[in-house]
Short mmCIF file of C-alpha atoms in Angstrom, two decimals:
data_model
loop_
_atom_site.label_atom_id
_atom_site.label_comp_id
_atom_site.label_asym_id
_atom_site.label_seq_id
_atom_site.Cartn_x
_atom_site.Cartn_y
_atom_site.Cartn_z
CA UNK D 1 107.28 107.48 96.13
CA UNK D 2 110.76 107.78 94.58
CA UNK D 3 111.66 111.16 93.22
CA UNK D 4 110.44 111.81 89.71
CA UNK D 5 113.25 111.69 87.11
CA UNK D 6 114.39 115.07 85.88
CA UNK D 7 112.70 114.52 82.52
CA UNK D 8 109.36 114.61 84.41
CA UNK D 9 108.26 111.25 83.11
CA UNK D 10 107.16 108.48 85.44
CA UNK D 11 108.97 105.20 85.08
CA UNK D 12 106.99 101.99 84.64
CA UNK D 13 107.57 101.12 88.28
CA UNK D 14 106.35 104.54 89.39
CA UNK D 15 103.23 104.23 87.28
CA UNK D 16 102.54 100.87 88.83
CA UNK D 17 103.05 102.35 92.28
CA UNK D 18 100.67 105.18 91.45
CA UNK D 19 97.96 102.76 90.38
CA UNK D 20 98.45 100.72 93.54
CA UNK D 21 98.23 103.83 95.69
CA UNK D 22 94.99 104.90 94.03
CA UNK D 23 93.56 101.43 94.52
CA UNK D 24 94.57 101.43 98.17
CA UNK D 25 93.11 104.86 98.81
CA UNK D 26 89.83 103.85 97.21
CA UNK D 27 89.79 100.67 99.28
CA UNK D 28 90.43 102.58 102.51
CA UNK D 29 87.79 105.20 101.76
CA UNK D 30 85.27 102.51 100.86
CA UNK D 31 85.99 100.57 104.03
CA UNK D 32 85.65 103.68 106.19
CA UNK D 33 82.37 104.67 104.63
CA UNK D 34 81.06 101.15 105.01
CA UNK D 35 82.01 101.00 108.68
CA UNK D 36 80.29 104.32 109.36
CA UNK D 37 77.15 103.11 107.60
CA UNK D 38 77.11 99.76 109.37
CA UNK D 39 77.55 101.36 112.79
CA UNK D 40 74.69 103.73 112.14
CA UNK D 41 72.34 101.07 110.76
CA UNK D 42 73.04 98.55 113.46
CA UNK D 43 72.67 101.09 116.21
CA UNK D 44 69.22 101.87 114.90
CA UNK D 45 68.24 98.21 114.66
CA UNK D 46 69.81 96.91 117.85
CA UNK D 47 70.00 99.64 120.45
CA UNK D 48 66.42 100.60 121.01
CA UNK D 49 66.83 101.44 124.70
CA UNK D 50 70.36 102.67 125.40
CA UNK D 51 71.48 101.59 128.83
CA UNK D 52 74.69 101.81 130.80
CA UNK D 53 76.45 99.11 128.77
CA UNK D 54 76.01 96.85 125.74
CA UNK D 55 74.41 93.69 127.06
CA UNK D 56 75.00 90.32 125.40
CA UNK D 57 71.75 90.33 123.43
CA UNK D 58 72.62 93.72 122.02
CA UNK D 59 76.09 92.49 121.12
CA UNK D 60 74.63 89.42 119.40
CA UNK D 61 72.23 91.62 117.50
CA UNK D 62 75.03 93.92 116.39
CA UNK D 63 77.17 91.01 115.17
CA UNK D 64 74.25 89.54 113.22
CA UNK D 65 73.35 92.94 111.90
CA UNK D 66 76.84 93.49 110.55
CA UNK D 67 76.86 90.09 108.86
CA UNK D 68 73.44 90.68 107.32
CA UNK D 69 74.44 94.12 106.14
CA UNK D 70 77.41 92.61 104.29
CA UNK D 71 75.20 89.81 102.87
CA UNK D 72 72.89 92.52 101.63
CA UNK D 73 75.84 94.47 100.25
CA UNK D 74 76.99 91.49 98.20
CA UNK D 75 73.48 90.87 96.92
CA UNK D 76 73.07 94.51 95.91
CA UNK D 77 76.42 94.36 94.14
CA UNK D 78 75.28 91.35 92.10
CA UNK D 79 71.88 92.85 91.33
CA UNK D 80 73.43 96.13 90.22
CA UNK D 81 76.02 94.42 88.01
CA UNK D 82 73.30 92.36 86.33
CA UNK D 83 71.22 95.43 85.74
CA UNK D 84 74.13 97.33 84.21
CA UNK D 85 74.89 94.43 81.90
CA UNK D 86 71.23 94.15 80.91
CA UNK D 87 71.08 97.86 80.11
CA UNK D 88 74.31 97.81 78.14
CA UNK D 89 72.92 95.08 75.89
CA UNK D 90 69.87 97.10 74.88
CA UNK N 1 73.72 108.84 86.14
CA UNK N 2 74.00 105.10 86.48
CA UNK N 3 76.25 104.86 83.49
CA UNK N 4 73.62 103.66 81.08
CA UNK N 5 70.89 105.12 78.93
CA UNK N 6 68.41 103.54 76.61
CA UNK N 7 69.82 104.77 73.35
CA UNK N 8 73.39 105.67 74.08
CA UNK N 9 76.31 103.41 73.18
CA UNK N 10 76.64 100.59 75.66
CA UNK N 11 79.17 101.15 78.39
CA UNK N 12 81.40 98.38 79.61
CA UNK N 13 80.03 96.86 82.77
CA UNK N 14 82.48 97.60 85.56
CA UNK N 15 83.30 94.38 87.26
CA UNK N 16 82.90 94.44 91.06
CA UNK N 17 86.41 94.91 92.27
CA UNK N 18 85.61 94.04 95.84
CA UNK N 19 84.12 90.89 97.12
CA UNK N 20 83.46 90.68 100.79
CA UNK N 21 84.65 87.56 102.51
CA UNK N 22 83.01 87.39 105.91
CA UNK N 23 84.71 84.14 106.91
CA UNK N 24 85.75 83.79 110.48
CA UNK N 25 87.75 86.96 110.73
CA UNK N 26 85.22 89.11 108.92
CA UNK N 27 87.88 90.43 106.62
CA UNK N 28 87.15 92.73 103.73
CA UNK N 29 89.10 91.17 100.90
CA UNK N 30 89.31 92.42 97.37
CA UNK N 31 90.71 91.20 94.12
CA UNK N 32 93.01 93.43 92.15
CA UNK N 33 93.37 93.31 88.43
CA UNK N 34 96.79 92.38 87.19
CA UNK N 35 98.62 95.37 85.80
CA UNK N 36 100.94 94.57 83.00
CA UNK N 37 103.26 97.41 82.25
CA UNK N 38 105.56 97.18 79.30
CA UNK N 39 108.56 99.46 79.33
CA UNK N 40 107.79 100.75 75.87
CA UNK N 41 109.70 103.57 74.34
CA UNK N 42 106.52 105.42 73.42
CA UNK N 43 105.62 107.72 76.31
CA UNK N 44 102.32 108.72 74.73
CA UNK N 45 101.03 105.16 74.87
CA UNK N 46 102.22 104.84 78.47
CA UNK N 47 100.31 107.99 79.34
CA UNK N 48 97.23 106.62 77.63
CA UNK N 49 97.53 103.36 79.52
CA UNK N 50 97.95 105.19 82.81
CA UNK N 51 94.87 107.25 81.97
CA UNK N 52 92.93 104.07 81.28
CA UNK N 53 94.01 102.48 84.55
CA UNK N 54 93.11 105.57 86.55
CA UNK N 55 89.75 105.86 84.77
CA UNK N 56 89.07 102.23 85.62
CA UNK N 57 89.82 102.92 89.26
CA UNK N 58 87.52 105.91 89.19
CA UNK N 59 84.77 103.78 87.67
CA UNK N 60 85.29 101.18 90.37
CA UNK N 61 85.05 103.84 93.06
CA UNK N 62 81.83 105.16 91.53
CA UNK N 63 80.44 101.64 91.37
CA UNK N 64 81.22 101.14 95.06
CA UNK N 65 79.54 104.45 95.82
CA UNK N 66 76.35 103.31 94.09
CA UNK N 67 76.37 99.99 95.92
CA UNK N 68 76.64 101.84 99.22
CA UNK N 69 73.75 104.08 98.33
CA UNK N 70 71.51 101.21 97.23
CA UNK N 71 72.39 99.09 100.22
CA UNK N 72 71.62 101.98 102.51
CA UNK N 73 68.13 102.38 101.09
CA UNK N 74 67.31 98.72 100.51
CA UNK N 75 68.49 97.66 103.95
CA UNK N 76 65.99 100.07 105.49
CA UNK N 77 63.27 98.96 103.13
CA UNK N 78 63.70 95.20 103.32
CA UNK N 79 65.15 94.29 106.68
CA UNK N 80 63.20 94.79 109.84
CA UNK N 81 65.14 92.84 112.43
CA UNK N 82 68.56 91.33 111.70
CA UNK N 83 68.50 87.53 111.91
CA UNK N 84 70.94 84.70 111.41
CA UNK N 85 70.63 84.76 107.64
CA UNK N 86 68.86 86.52 104.79
CA UNK N 87 65.79 84.48 103.91
CA UNK N 88 64.62 84.21 100.32
CA UNK N 89 61.82 86.73 100.81
CA UNK N 90 64.33 89.31 101.99
CA UNK N 91 66.71 88.50 99.14
CA UNK N 92 63.93 88.97 96.59
CA UNK N 93 63.04 92.25 98.25
CA UNK N 94 66.61 93.50 98.02
CA UNK N 95 67.01 92.58 94.34
CA UNK N 96 63.65 94.17 93.51
CA UNK N 97 64.56 97.20 95.55
CA UNK N 98 67.75 97.82 93.54
CA UNK N 99 65.94 97.48 90.22
CA UNK N 100 62.90 99.55 91.23
CA UNK N 101 65.11 102.26 92.64
CA UNK N 102 66.95 102.45 89.33
CA UNK N 103 63.62 102.49 87.45
CA UNK N 104 62.40 105.26 89.72
CA UNK N 105 65.47 107.36 89.10
CA UNK N 106 65.14 106.97 85.33
CA UNK N 107 61.43 107.81 85.55
CA UNK N 108 62.05 110.89 87.68
CA UNK N 109 64.83 112.09 85.41
CA UNK N 110 62.54 111.90 82.38
CA UNK N 111 59.59 113.56 84.08
CA UNK N 112 61.83 116.22 85.55
CA UNK N 113 63.20 117.04 82.11
CA UNK N 114 59.62 117.44 80.88
CA UNK N 115 58.74 119.62 83.85
CA UNK N 116 61.66 121.92 83.16
CA UNK N 117 60.75 122.16 79.49
CA UNK N 118 57.11 122.92 80.22
CA UNK N 119 57.94 125.55 82.78
CA UNK N 120 60.66 127.01 80.60
CA UNK N 121 63.19 126.58 83.37
CA UNK N 122 62.90 127.90 86.91
#
């Protein structure tokens, strides 16, 4: 970020940059958390008997699992949004 | 705790800031709101606007957090073995799961408040 002007106020461009940085950090944190979750969940569902490598059926399962987890994520997002809207109209 | 209560003033529904586009490259795409900054001479209003933007981002982050939590629980509850798509039974389960989990939390919060009152605290 550019140095803050001596008056201590952020310029419009600096404010915009700040907002973008916050958005980015939130996005990165969300993505990391999601990846951790997905790995954990799909390990549980797909690797029932750990062996010396990931065989192709395990790999297929993991790929499907990740896709389904994201499908579920989108569905949950919609359901939660609807619920919030419903509650806010009470 | 979910940002709504029966009798309180309605809160604006935070719009989902992130949509997941699985596509072929399984990318995680999101839409950003357009920020429109006017170089106004009033620094107080700029501060207020910055505050609002940051609060909105915080709300979005909290919303994401909730989605993660619900998905965590409802995935375990509704999906036994991952398949090539979510069938309608599973989808119904997931939607119900989100709503029942919220209902449960509201119910527990109420009962818990009663319990504390009756016991005069811990």
